[in-house]
Structures are given as C-alpha cells and as structure tokens.
Coordinates of C-alpha atoms and ligand atoms in Angstrom, one line a residue:
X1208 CA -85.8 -78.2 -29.1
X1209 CA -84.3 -75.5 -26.9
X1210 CA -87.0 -72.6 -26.0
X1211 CA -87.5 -69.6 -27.4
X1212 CA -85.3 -66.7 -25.9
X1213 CA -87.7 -65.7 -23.2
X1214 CA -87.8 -65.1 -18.9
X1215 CA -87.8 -67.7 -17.4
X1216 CA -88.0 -68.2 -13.5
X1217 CA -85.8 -70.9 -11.6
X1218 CA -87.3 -71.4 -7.7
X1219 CA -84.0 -72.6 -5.8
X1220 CA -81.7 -71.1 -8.1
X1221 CA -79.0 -70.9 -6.0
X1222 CA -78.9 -74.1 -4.5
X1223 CA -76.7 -76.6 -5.6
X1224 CA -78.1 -78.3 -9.1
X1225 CA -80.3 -74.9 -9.2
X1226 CA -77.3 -72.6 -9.8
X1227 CA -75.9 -74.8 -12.6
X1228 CA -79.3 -75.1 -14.6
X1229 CA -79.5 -71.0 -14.4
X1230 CA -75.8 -71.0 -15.8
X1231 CA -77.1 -73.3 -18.8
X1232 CA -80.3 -70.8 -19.2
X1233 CA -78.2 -67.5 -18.9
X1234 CA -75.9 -69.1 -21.2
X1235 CA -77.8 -70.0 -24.0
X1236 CA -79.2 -66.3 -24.1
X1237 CA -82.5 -66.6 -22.0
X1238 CA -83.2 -63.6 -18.7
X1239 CA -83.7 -65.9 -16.0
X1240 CA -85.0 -64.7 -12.1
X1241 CA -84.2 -66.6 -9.3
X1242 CA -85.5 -67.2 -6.5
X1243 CA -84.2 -68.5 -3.6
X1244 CA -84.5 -68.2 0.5
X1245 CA -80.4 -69.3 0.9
X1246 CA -82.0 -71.2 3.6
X1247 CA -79.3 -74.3 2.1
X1248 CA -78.2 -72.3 -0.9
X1249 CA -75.7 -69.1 -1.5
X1250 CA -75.2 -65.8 -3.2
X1251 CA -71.9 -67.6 -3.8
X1252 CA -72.9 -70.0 -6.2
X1253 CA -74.6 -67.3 -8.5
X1254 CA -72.6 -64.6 -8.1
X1255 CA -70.8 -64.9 -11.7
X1256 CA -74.2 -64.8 -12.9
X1257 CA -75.5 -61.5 -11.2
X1258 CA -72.6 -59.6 -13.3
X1259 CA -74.9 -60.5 -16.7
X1260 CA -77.5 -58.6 -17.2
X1261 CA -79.7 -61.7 -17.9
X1262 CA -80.1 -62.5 -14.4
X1263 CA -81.4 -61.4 -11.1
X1264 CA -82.4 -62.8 -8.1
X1265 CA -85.4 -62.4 -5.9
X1266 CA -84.6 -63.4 -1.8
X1267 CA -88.0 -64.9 -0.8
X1268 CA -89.3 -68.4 0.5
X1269 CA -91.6 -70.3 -1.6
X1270 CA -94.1 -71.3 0.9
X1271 CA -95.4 -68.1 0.9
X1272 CA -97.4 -66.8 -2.0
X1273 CA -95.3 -64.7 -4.3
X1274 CA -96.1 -61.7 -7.1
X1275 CA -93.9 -61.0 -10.2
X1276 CA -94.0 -58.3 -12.5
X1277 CA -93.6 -58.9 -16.4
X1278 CA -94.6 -62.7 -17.4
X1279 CA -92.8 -66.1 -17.5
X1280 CA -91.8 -68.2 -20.3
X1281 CA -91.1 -71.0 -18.2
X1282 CA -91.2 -72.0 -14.6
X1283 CA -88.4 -74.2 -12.5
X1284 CA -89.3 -75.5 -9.3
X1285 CA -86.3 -76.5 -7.3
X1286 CA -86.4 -75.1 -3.8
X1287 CA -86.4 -77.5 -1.0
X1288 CA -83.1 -78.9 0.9
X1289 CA -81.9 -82.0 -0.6
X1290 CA -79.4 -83.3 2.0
X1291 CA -81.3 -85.6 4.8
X1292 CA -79.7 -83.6 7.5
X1293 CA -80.6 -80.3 6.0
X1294 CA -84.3 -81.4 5.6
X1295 CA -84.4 -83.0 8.9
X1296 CA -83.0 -79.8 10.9
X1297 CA -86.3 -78.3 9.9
X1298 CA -89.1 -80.8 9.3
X1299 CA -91.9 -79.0 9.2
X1300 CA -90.3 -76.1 7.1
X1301 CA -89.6 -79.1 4.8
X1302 CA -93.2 -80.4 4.2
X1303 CA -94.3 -76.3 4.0
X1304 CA -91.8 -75.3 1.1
X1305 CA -92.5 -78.8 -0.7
X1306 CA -96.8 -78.1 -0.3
X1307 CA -97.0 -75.1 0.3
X1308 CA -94.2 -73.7 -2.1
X1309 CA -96.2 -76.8 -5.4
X1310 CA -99.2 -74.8 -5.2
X1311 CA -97.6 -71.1 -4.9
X1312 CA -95.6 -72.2 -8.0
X1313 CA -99.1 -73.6 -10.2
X1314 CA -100.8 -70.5 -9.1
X1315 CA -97.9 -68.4 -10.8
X1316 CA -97.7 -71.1 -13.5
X1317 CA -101.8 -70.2 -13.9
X1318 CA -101.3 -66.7 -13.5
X1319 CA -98.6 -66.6 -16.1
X1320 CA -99.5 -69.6 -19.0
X1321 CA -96.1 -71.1 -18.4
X1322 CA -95.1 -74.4 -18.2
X1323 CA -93.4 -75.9 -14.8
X1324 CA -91.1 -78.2 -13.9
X1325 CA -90.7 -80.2 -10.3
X1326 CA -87.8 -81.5 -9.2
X1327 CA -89.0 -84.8 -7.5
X1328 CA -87.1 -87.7 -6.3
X1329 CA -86.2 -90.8 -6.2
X1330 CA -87.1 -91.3 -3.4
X1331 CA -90.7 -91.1 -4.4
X1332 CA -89.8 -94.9 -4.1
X1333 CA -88.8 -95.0 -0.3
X1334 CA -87.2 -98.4 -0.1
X1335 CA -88.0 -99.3 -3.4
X1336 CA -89.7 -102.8 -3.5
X1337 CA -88.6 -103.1 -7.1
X1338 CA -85.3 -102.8 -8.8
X1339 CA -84.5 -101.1 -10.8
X1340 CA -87.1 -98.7 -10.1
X1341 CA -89.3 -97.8 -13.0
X1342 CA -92.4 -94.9 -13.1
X1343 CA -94.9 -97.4 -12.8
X1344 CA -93.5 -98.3 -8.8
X1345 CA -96.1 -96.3 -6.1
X1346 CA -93.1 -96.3 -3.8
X1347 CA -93.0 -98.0 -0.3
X1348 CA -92.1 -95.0 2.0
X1349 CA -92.8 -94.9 6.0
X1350 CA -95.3 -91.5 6.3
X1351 CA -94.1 -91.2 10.1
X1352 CA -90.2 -91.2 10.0
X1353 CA -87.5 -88.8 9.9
X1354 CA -87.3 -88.7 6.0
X1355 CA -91.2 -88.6 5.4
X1356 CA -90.9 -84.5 5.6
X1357 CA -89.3 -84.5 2.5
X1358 CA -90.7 -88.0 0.9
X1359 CA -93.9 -87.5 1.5
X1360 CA -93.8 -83.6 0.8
X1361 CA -92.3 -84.6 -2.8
X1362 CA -95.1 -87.1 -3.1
X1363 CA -98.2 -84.7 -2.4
X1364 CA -95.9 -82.1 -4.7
X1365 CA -96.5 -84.3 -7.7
X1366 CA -99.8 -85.0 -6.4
X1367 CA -100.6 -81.6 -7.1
X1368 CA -99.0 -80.9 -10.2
X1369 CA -101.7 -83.5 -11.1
X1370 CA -104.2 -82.1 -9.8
X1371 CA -103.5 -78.6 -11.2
X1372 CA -103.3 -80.2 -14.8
X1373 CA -106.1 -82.1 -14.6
X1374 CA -108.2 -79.3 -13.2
X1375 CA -106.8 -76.1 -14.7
X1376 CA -104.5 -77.8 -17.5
X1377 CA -101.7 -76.8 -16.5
X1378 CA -98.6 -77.6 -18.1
X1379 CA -96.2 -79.9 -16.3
X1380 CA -93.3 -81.2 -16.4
X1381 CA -92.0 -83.5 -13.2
X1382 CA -88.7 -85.2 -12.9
X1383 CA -87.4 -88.0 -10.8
X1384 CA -84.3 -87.3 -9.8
X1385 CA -81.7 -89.5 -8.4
X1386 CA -78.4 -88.8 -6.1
X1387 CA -76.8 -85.5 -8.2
X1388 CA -73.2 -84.7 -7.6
X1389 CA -70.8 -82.2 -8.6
X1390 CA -69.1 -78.9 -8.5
X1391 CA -71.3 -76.5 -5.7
X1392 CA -72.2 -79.1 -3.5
X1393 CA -71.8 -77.3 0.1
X1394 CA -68.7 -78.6 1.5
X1395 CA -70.9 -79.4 4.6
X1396 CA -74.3 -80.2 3.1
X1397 CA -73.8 -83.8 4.7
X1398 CA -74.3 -85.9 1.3
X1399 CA -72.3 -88.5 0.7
X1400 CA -70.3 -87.4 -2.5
X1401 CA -69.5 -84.4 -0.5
X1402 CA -68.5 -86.0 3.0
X1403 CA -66.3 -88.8 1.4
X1404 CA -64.0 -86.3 -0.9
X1405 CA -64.0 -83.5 1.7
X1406 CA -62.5 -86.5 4.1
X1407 CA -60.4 -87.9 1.9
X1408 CA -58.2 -84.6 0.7
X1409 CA -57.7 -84.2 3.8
X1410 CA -56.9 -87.8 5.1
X1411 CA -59.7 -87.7 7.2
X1412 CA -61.7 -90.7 8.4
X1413 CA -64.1 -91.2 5.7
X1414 CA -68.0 -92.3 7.5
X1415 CA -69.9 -95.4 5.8
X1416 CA -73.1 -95.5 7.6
X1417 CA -74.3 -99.1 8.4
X1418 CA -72.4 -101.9 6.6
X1419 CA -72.1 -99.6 3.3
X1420 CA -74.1 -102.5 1.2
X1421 CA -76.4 -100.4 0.7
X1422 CA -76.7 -99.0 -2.8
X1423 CA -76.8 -95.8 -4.5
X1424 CA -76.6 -94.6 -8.5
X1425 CA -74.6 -91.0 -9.2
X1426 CA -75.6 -88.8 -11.4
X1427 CA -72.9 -86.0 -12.6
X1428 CA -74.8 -82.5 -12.5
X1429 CA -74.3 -81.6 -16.0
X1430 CA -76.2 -84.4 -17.4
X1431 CA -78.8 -83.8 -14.7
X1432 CA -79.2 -80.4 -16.6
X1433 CA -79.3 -81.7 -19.6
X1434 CA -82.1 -83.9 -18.9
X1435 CA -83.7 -81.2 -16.9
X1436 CA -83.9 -78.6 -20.0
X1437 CA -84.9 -81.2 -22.5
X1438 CA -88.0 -82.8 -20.0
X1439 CA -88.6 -78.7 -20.4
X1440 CA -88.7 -78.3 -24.0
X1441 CA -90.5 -81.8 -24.5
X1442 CA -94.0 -81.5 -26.4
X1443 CA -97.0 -81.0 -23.6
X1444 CA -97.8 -84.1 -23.2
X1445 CA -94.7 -85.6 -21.7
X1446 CA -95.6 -84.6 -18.4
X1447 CA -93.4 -86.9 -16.6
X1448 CA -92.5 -88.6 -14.0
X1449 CA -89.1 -88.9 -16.1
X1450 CA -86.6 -90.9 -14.1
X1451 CA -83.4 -88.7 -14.5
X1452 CA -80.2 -90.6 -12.7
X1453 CA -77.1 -92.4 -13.8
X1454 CA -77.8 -96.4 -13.3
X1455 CA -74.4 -97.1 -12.6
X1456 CA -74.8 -98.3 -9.5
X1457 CA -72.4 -98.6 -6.2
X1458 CA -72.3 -99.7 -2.8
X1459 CA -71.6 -97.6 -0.4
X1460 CA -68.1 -98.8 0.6
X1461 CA -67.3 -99.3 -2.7
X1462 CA -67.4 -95.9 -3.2
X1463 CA -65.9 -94.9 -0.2
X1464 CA -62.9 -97.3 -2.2
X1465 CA -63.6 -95.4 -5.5
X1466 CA -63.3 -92.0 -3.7
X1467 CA -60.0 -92.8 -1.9
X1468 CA -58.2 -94.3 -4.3
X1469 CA -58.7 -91.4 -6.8
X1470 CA -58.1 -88.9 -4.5
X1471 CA -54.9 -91.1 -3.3
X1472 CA -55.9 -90.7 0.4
X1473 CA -54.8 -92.7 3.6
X1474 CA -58.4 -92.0 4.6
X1475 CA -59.2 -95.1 6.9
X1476 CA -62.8 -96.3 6.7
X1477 CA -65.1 -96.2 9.9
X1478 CA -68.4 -97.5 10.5
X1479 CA -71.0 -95.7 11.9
X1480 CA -74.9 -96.7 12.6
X1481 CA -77.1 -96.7 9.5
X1482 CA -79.7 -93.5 9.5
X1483 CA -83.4 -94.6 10.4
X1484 CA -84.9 -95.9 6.9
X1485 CA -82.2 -95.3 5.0
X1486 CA -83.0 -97.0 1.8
X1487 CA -81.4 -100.5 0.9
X1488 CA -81.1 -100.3 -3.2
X1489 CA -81.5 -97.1 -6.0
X1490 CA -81.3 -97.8 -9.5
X1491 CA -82.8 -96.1 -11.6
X1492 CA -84.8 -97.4 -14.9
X1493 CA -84.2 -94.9 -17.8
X1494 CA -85.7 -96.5 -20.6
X1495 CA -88.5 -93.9 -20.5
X1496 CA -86.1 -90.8 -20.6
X1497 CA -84.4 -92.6 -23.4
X1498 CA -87.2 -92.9 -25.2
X1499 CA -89.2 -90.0 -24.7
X1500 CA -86.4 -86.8 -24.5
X1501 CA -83.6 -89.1 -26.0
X1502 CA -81.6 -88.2 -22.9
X1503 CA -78.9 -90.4 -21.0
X1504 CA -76.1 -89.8 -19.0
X1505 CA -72.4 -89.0 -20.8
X1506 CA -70.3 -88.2 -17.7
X1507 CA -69.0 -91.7 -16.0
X1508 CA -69.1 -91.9 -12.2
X1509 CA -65.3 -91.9 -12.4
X1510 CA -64.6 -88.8 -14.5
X1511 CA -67.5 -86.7 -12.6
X1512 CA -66.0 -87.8 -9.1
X1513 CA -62.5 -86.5 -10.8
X1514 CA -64.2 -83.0 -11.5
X1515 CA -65.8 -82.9 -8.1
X1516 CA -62.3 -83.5 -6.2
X1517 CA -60.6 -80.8 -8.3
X1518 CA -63.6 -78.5 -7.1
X1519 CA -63.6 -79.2 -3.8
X1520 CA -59.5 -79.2 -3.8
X1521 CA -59.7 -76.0 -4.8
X1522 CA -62.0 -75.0 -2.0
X1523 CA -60.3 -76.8 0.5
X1524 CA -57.0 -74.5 -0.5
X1525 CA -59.3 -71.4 0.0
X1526 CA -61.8 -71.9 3.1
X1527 CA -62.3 -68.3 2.9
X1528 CA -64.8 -69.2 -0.4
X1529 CA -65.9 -72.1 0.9
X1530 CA -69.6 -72.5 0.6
X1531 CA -71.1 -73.6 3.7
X1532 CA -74.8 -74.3 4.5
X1533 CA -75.8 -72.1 7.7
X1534 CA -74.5 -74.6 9.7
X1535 CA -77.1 -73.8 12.6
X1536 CA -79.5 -75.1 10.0
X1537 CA -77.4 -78.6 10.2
X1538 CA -77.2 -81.3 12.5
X1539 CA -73.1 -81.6 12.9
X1540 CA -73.0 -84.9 14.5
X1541 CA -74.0 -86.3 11.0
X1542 CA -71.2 -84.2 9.2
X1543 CA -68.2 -85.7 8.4
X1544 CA -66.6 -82.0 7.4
Ligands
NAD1040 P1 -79.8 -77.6 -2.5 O1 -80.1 -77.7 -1.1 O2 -78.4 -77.3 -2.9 O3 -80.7 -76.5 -3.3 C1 -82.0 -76.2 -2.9 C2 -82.2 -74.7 -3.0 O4 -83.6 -74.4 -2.6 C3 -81.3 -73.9 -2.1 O5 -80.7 -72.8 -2.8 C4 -82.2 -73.4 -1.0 O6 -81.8 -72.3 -0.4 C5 -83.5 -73.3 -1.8 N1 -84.7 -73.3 -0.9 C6 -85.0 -74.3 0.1 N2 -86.2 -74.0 0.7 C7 -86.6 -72.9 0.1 C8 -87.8 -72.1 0.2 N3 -88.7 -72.4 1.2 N4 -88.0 -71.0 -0.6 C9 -87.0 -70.7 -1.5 N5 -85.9 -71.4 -1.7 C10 -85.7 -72.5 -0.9 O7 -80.3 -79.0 -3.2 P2 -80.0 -79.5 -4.7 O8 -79.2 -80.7 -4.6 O9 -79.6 -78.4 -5.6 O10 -81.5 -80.0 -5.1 C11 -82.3 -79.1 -5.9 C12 -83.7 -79.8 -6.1 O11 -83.5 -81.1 -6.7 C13 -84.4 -80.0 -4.8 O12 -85.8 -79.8 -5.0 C14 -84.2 -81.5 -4.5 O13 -85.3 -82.1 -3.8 C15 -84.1 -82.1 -5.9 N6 -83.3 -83.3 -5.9 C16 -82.0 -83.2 -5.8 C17 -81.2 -84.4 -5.8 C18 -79.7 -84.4 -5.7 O14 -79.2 -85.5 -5.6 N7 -79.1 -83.3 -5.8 C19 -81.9 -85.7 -5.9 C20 -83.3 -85.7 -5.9 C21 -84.0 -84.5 -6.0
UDP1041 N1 -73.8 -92.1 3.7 C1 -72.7 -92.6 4.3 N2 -71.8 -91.7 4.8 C2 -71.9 -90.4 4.8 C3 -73.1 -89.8 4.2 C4 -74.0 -90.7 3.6 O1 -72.5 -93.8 4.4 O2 -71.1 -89.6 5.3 C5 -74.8 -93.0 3.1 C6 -76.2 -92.8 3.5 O3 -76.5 -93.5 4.7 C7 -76.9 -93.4 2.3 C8 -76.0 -93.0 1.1 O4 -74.7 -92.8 1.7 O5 -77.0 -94.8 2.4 C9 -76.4 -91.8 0.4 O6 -76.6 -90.7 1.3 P1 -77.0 -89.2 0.9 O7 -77.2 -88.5 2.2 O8 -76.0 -88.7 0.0 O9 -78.3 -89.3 0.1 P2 -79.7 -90.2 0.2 O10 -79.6 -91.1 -1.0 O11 -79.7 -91.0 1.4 O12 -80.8 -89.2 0.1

C-alpha cells in the first residue's frame, strides 16, 4: 500500500538508483529532500526534479551528523558508491559513509518516528558458498581485501539497523540488492553494464575480467524501485533482509555476447586479470520477496539492456551531458570508457 502523501527523505538521491526512486516519490505526489555529497552522484540526474516544487536537495555527507527542520515520513538510505573502483579510490571514506552515515541516519530515524530503509547488497554474501543465495547465508567475505570497505561496511550497516530496532524499536526496512542497471548509470562509474555498452557503441574493445565464467544476475532499475517502495510500505514487521535482484543469471562473456550483438558492434573481446576476490557466482533467491511484498522482476535482461543502450546512445551523441563520476575519485586503469 503506497504511503500517505508525506516528506520523505532519500540519502543518495542523486546517485544512480537514488535519483530514479525520488522520480517514483515526486511522482506519485509525495515532497521528498535529498541528500547527497555528489561524491559519485550529480545535480544532473535530478535536475528535472528541482523544477517541482516537491523536491529539494540538501549537499551534505552522511558520515557526519545531520539536522533537519520539519519531520520525516519516511527515511531512504542510499548513499555510498556502488561501483568497486569508486569505493576502492576511497576506502576509508567507504567504511565512514556506510558506519558512520547507518547510525547518523537511525538517529534521524529516532529523532523523527520514521521508518528507514538500507540499501544493502548482495554482496553481504562475498563469494557466496551457496547458490542461489537465500537470507539465511552469513556470507563468506575476506575482512582484509580491497572490497571489505564496502562489504564489510554494508554488513556492520545492517548490524546496526539491528541493533537500533532491537534497542530503540526502530522501524526498518533493509534490502539486498543485487547488480542494478539502467538509465543514469555514469558513463564512467566502471560497472560492468556501463563499460560493455559504452564500448560497444563505439566499437571499442569491450574488457572481460578473468575468464568471464564468472556469474552475475541483472536487475533493470525500475523494478529495483518497485521493490524498494513496496519493502517501504510493507507492515512493520517485515524488516528484511529482502533479496531484491533479477535471477536471470549470466556469465560474464556471455553478456559481453548479449551486449554486442544488440548493440550490433564489431567490439572484439579482450581479456584482462580478474579483480582481487571478485566473486565466482550471484543468484539471487526471491522466494522471500515474492512472498512477503508480492514483488518480482517484469523487465527481462534483454529489454532493460535495450533501454540502457538507447540511454547511453543518446549520451554518447551529446558528451557535453554526459554524466561523469569526478574522475579524480576513479581509478582509470579499471575503466574501459
Ligand atoms: P551511486 O554511486 O550511483 O549512488 C550513490 C549515491 O550516494 C551518489 O549520489 C553519491 O554521491 C552518494 N553518496 C556517496 N557517499 C555519500 C556520503 N558520504 N554522503 C552523502 N551522499 C553520498 O550508486 P547506486 O548504484 O545508485 O547505488 C545506490 C545504493 O544502492 C548504494 O547504497 C549501493 O550500495 C546500493 N546497491 C546498489 C547496487 C547496484 O547494482 N546499483 C547493488 C547493491 C547495492
Ligand atoms: N567486469 C568485467 N569487465 C568490466 C567490468 C566488470 O568483466 O569492464 C566483471 C567484474 O570482474 C565482475 C562483474 O563483471 O565479475 C560485475 O562487475 P561490477 O563491477 O559491475 O559489479 P560487482 O558485481 O563486481 O560488484
């Protein structure tokens, strides 16, 4: 059941998967304030939605406390960089917005009676030891690597949204959520949806790390929404973690295939060394999003990649609105853009 019309506050709301879930709340007649550092998202993204006058936008970073006037309805948490090189250029800035930025967001989610969602992750399962991965895995994930800033950082996040409702009883709501593509990706954020299409319109070599047998299951962003808003609207006691993800499930090269042949590229293929603990197999089990927000994905792989190459077509025809990440902020040897 949709909310009430209230304010509602979206915490990396002009990231990626941030900027379409304001564009859902805006549109069905809720105020929403977002806030964002643009540390990997842009004014770009949201800019249709500052001409409302049900949205505005707060430049601030999570990991420190923050103060609102007025009171919240409902609280998103989305900010933290999603792309491994984005969250790797700035480890430690990782783990602080993840940490730091949970318990800012339950203290305003105290302070204000609200409810709040966390975007968590899949890989809450590292390398998953089980497939395909249900709730009930703890996850096998390596504390020390390059990835544990943001694994581990999404881990002690849910950790304390636990804590917070068992202690204060706060409301939460905390989502799984697996490999999200679509429409305001940055052309440079170093994903691979974004790196292989980007290649291929423009015939360049497209980059499979490793051998490209290595798995991975696409979700198309509007569904992502859609599950997001309905965990949201779910009755207090379905906390989560919700899996939310699209099990249809691809190697690597055989998406790299997928992407060129539907974008008709000569894009060659090359091989390049697998990132350190990149994870073997994602799947994920949706049975408990079925069952408990009646939620599953409607958008196939093939017709969301379509959307996505006629997005970044257009942008590729006008790189003065492209939407790049800072690129200082990137590590460009990993970028195939
Ligand atoms: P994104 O990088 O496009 O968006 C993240 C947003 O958070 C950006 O606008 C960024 O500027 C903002 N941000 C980062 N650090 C911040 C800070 N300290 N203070 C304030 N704002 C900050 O990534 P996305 O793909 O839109 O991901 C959104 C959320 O969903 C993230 O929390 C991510 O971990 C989670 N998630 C995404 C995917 C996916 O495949 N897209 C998968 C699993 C989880
Ligand atoms: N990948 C790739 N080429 C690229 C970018 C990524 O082969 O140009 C691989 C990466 O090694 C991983 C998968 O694609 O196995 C998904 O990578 P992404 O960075 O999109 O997200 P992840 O699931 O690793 O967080």
């Amino acid at each position: 059941m949709p909310a009430r019309l209230g304010n509602l506050l979206v915490l990396g709301g002009a990231g990626f998967v941030g900027s379409h879930l304001c564009e859902r709340l805006v549109s069905e007649g809720h105020h929403v304030t977002c806030v964002d550092n643009l540390a990997t998202g842009s004014l770009a993204n949201i800019r249709h939605l500052m001409k409302t006058n049900r949205f505005s936008m707060v430049q601030c970073d999570v990991a420190k406390p923050m103060k609102f006037s007025g009171k919240f309805n409902q609280i998103y948490n989305l900010a933290c960089p999603a792309s491994p090189p984005a969250y790797q250029a700035d480890p430690i800035q990782t783990v602080k917005t993840s940490v730091l930025g949970a318990i800012n967001v339950l203290e305003l989610a105290r302070e204000h009676d609200a409810p709040v969602f966390q975007a968590s992750t899949s890989e809450i399962y590292g390398d998953p030891l089980h497939h395909p991965q249900h709730e009930a895995d703890w996850g096998n994930v390596n504390p020390i690597g390059p990835r544990a800033c943001y694994d581990e950082g999404k881990r002690c996040a849910e950790t304390l949204f636990f804590d917070y409702h068992r202690v204060h009883g706060v409301s939460i709501r905390i989502a799984r959520i697996f490999n999200t593509y679509g429409p305001r990706m940055a052309i440079n954020d170093g994903r691979v949806v974004s790196n292989f299409i980007v290649a291929a319109l423009q015939d360049k070599p497209i980059t499979v790390y490793g051998t490209g047998a290595q798995t991975r299951s696409f979700c198309y962003v509007d569904d992502l929404v859609d599950g997001i808003v309905r965990l949201m609207n779910a009755p207090d006691d379905v906390t989560g973690p919700v899996n939310l993800g699209n099990p249809e499930e691809f190697t690597v090269r055989d998406f790299a295939e997928l992407v060129i042949s539907l974008t008709n590229s000569r894009s060659e293929i090359v091989y390049l060394p697998l990132p350190t603990d990149d994870p073997r197999q994602r799947r994920p089990d949706i049975g408990r999003a079925a069952e408990l927000l009646g939620w599953r994905p409607t958008i196939s792989v093939e017709a969301g990649v379509r959307r996505t190459i006629a997005y970044f077509d257009a942008i590729l025809q006008r790189p003065d609105r492209a939407y790049c990440v800072n690129q200082s902020n990137v590590e460009l040897s990993q970028l195939s853009y």
